PDB file of C-alpha atoms in Angstrom:
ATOM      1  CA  UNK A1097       0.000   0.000   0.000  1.00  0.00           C
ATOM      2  CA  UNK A1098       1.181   3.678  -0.287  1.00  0.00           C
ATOM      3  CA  UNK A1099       0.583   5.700   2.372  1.00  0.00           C
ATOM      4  CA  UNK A1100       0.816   9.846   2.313  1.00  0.00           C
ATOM      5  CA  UNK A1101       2.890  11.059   5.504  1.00  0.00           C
ATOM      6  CA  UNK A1102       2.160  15.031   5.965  1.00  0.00           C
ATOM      7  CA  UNK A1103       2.874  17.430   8.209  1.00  0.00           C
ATOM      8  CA  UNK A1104       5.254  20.739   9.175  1.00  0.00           C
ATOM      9  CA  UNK A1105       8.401  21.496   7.571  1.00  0.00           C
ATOM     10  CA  UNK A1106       9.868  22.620  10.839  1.00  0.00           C
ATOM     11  CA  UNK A1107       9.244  20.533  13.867  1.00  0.00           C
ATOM     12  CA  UNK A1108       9.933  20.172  17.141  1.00  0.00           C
ATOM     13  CA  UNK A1109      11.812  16.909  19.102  1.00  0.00           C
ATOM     14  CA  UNK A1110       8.362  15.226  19.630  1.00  0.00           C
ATOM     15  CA  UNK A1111       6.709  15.304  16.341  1.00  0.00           C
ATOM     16  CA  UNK A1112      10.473  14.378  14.710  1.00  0.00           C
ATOM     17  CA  UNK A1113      10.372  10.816  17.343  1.00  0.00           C
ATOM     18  CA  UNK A1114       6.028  10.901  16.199  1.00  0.00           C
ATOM     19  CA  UNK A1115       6.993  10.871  12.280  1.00  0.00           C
ATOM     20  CA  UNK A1116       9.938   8.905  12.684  1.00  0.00           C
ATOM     21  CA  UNK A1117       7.823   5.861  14.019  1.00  0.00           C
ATOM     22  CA  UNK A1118       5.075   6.363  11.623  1.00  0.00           C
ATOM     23  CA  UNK A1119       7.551   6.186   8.837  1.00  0.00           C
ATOM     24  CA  UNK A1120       9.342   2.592  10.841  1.00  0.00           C
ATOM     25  CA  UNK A1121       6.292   1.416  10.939  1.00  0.00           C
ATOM     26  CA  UNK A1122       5.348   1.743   7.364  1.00  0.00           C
ATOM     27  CA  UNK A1123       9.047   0.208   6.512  1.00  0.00           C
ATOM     28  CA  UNK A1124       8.025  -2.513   8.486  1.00  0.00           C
ATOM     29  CA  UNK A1125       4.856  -3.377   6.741  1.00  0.00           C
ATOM     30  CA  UNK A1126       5.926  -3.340   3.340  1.00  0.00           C
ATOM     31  CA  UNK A1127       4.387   0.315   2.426  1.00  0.00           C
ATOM     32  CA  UNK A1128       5.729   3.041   0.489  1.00  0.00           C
ATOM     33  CA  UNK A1129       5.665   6.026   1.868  1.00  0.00           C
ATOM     34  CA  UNK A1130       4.473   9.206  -0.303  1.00  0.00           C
ATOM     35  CA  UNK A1131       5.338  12.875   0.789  1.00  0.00           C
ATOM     36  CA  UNK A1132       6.498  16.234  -0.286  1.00  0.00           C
ATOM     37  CA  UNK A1133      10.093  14.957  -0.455  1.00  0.00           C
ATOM     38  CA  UNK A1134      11.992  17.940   2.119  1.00  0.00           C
ATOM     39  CA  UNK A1135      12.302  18.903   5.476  1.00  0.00           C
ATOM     40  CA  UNK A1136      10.345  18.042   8.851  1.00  0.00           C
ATOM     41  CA  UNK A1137       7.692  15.513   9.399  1.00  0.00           C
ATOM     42  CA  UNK A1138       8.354  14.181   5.954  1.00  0.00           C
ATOM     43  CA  UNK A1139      12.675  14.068   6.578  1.00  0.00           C
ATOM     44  CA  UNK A1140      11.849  11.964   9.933  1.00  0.00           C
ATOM     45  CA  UNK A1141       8.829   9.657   8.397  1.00  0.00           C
ATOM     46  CA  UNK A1142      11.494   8.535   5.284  1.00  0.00           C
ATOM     47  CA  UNK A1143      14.433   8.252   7.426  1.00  0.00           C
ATOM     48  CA  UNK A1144      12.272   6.078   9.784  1.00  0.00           C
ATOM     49  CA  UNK A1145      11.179   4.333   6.349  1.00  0.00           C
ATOM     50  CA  UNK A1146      14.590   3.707   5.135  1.00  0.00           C
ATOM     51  CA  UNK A1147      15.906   2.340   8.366  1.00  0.00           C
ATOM     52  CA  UNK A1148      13.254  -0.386   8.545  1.00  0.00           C
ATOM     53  CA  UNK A1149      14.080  -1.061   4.608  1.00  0.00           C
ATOM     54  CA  UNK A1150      11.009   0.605   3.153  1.00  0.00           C
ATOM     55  CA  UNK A1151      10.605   2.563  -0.296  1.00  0.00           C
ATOM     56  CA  UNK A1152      10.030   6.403   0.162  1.00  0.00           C
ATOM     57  CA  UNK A1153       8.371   8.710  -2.750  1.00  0.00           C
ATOM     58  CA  UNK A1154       9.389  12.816  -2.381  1.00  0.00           C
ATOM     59  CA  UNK A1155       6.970  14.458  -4.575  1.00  0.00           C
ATOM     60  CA  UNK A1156       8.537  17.842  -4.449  1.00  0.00           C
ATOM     61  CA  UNK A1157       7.630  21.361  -5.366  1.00  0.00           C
ATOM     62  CA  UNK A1158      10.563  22.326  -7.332  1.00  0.00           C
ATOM     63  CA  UNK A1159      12.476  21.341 -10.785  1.00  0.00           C
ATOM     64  CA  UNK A1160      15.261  20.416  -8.913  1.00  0.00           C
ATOM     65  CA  UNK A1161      14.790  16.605  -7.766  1.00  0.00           C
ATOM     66  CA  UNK A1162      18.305  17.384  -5.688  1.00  0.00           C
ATOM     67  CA  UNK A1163      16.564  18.884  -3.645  1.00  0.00           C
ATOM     68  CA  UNK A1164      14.945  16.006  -1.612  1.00  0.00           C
ATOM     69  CA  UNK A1165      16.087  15.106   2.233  1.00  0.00           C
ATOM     70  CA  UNK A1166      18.597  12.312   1.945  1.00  0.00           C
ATOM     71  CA  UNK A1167      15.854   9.367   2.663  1.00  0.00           C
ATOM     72  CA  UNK A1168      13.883   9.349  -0.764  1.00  0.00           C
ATOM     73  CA  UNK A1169      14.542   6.789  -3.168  1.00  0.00           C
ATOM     74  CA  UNK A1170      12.681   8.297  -5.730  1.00  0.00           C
ATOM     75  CA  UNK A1171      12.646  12.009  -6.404  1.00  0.00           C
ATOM     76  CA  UNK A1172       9.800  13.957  -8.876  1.00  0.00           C
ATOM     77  CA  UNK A1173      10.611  16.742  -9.441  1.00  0.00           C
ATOM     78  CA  UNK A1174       7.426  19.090 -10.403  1.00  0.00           C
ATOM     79  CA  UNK A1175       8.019  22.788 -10.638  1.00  0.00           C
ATOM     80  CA  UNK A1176       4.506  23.050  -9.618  1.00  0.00           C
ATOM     81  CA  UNK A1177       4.750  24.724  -6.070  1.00  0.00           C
ATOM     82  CA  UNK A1178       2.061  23.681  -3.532  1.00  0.00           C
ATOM     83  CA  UNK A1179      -0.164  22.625  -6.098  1.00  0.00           C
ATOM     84  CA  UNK A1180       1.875  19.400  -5.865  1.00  0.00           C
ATOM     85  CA  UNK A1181       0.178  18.884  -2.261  1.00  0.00           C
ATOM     86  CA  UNK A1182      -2.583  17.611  -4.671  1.00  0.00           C
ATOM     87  CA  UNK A1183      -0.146  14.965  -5.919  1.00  0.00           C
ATOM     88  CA  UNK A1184       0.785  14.050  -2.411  1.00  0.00           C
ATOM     89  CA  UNK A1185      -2.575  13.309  -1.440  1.00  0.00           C
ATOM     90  CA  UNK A1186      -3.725  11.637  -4.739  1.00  0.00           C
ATOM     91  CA  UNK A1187      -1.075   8.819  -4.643  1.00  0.00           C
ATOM     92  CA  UNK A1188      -1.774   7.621  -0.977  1.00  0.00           C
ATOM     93  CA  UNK A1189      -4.074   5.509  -0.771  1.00  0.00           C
ATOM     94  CA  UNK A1190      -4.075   6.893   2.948  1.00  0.00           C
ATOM     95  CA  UNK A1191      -2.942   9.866   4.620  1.00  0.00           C
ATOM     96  CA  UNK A1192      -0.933   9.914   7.742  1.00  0.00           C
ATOM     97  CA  UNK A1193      -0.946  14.157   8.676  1.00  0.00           C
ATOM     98  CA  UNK A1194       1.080  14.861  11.541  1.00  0.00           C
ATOM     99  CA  UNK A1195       1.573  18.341  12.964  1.00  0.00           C
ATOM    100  CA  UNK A1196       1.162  20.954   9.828  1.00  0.00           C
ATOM    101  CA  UNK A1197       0.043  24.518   9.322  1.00  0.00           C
ATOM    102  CA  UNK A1198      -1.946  25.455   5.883  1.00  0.00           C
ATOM    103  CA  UNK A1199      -0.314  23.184   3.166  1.00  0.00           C
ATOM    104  CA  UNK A1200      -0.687  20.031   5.602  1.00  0.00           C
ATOM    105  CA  UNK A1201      -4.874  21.405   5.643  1.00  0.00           C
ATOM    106  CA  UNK A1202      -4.998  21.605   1.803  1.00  0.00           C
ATOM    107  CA  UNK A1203      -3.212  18.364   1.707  1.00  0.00           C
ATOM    108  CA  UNK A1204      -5.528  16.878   4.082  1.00  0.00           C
ATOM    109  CA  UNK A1205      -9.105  18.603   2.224  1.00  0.00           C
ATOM    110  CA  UNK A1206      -7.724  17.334  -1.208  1.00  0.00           C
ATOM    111  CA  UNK A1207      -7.166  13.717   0.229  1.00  0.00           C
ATOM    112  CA  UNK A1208     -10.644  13.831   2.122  1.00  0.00           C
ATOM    113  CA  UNK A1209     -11.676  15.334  -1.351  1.00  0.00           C
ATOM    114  CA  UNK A1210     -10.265  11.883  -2.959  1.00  0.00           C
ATOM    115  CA  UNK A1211     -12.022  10.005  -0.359  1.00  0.00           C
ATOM    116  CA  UNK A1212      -8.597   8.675   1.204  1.00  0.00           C
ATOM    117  CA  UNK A1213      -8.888   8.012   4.749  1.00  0.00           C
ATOM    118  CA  UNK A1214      -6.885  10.275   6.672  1.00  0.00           C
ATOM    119  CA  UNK A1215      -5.024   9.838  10.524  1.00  0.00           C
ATOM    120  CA  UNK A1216      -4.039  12.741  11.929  1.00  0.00           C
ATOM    121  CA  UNK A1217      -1.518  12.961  15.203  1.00  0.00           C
ATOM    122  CA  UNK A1218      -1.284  16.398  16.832  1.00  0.00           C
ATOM    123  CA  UNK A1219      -3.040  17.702  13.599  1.00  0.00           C
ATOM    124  CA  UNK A1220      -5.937  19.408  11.801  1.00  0.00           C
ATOM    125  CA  UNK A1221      -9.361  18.998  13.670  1.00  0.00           C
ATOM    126  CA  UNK A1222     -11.310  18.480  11.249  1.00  0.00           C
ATOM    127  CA  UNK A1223     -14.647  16.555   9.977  1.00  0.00           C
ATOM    128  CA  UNK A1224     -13.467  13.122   8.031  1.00  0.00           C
ATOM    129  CA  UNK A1225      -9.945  12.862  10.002  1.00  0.00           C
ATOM    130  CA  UNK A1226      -9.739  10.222  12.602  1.00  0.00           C
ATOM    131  CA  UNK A1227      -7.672  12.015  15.229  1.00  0.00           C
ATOM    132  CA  UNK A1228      -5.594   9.416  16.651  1.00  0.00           C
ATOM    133  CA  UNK A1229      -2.700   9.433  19.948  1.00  0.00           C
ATOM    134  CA  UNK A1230      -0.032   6.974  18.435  1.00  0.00           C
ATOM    135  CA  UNK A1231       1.753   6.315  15.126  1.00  0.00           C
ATOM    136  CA  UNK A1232       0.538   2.583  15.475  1.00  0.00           C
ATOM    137  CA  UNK A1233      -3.070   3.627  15.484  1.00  0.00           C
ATOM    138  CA  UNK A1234      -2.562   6.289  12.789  1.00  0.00           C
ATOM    139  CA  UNK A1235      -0.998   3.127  10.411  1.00  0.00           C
ATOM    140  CA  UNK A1236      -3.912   0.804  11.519  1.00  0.00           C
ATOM    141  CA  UNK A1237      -6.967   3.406  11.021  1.00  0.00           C
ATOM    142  CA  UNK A1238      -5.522   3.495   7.201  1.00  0.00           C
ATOM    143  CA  UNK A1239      -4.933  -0.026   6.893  1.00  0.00           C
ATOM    144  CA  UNK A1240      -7.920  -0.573   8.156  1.00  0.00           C
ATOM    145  CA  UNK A1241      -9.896   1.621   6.175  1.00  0.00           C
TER     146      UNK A1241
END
């Protein structure tokens, strides 16, 4: 399964250890993680992807694929800005947000708008997002759903 990780390009200790799990856990599965390729929740999620041998995505908003944290094995490059948080949502088939300010809502509304089931730890309150306390129950809602 791929699953969309989301969430704040600048984060503090707890969401880094939050997104790190997720992304271990997803590693562990067998699931390939999707996400905007750079800094933050989506850095921690791949690097705990990587570590647990899983396959990360970075669908990122530049030309430059370079650009991606050091944990994606497979850079696209789009030039598109945050209208790729449309592409990040699209090709989960669930949605993991953790943390996030404005791009992690329009990445969550345009996953909802997909009809992906979305987790969210520490995230957006809002209608059609199963606010969850762990990483585990985040992966299993999505699983699961």
């Amino acid at each position: 399964m791929r699953i969309s990780v989301i969430g704040g390009g600048t984060i503090d200790e707890e969401d880094t250890a939050v997104a790190h799990r997720v992304g271990e856990l997803l590693g562990e599965r067998g699931h390939t993680l999707v996400c905007g390729g750079r800094t933050g929740v989506m850095e921690a999620a791949c690097r705990g992807a990587k570590e647990t041998g899983g396959t990360t995505i970075g669908i990122l908003p530049s030309t430059d694929p370079n650009e991606a944290n050091a944990y994606v094995d497979v850079p696209i490059a789009t030039g598109i800005g945050n209208a790729r948080n449309v592409l990040v949502a699209l090709n989960g088939e669930g949605v993991i947000a953790i943390d996030g300010s404005y791009g992690t809502l329009s990445e969550i509304a345009h996953a909802l708008d997909f009809g992906r089931p979305v987790a969210g730890i520490a995230s957006h309150d809002v209608a059609g997002v199963e606010t969850v306390e762990t990483p585990e129950a985040a992966v299993k809602h999505v699983e699961n759903a």
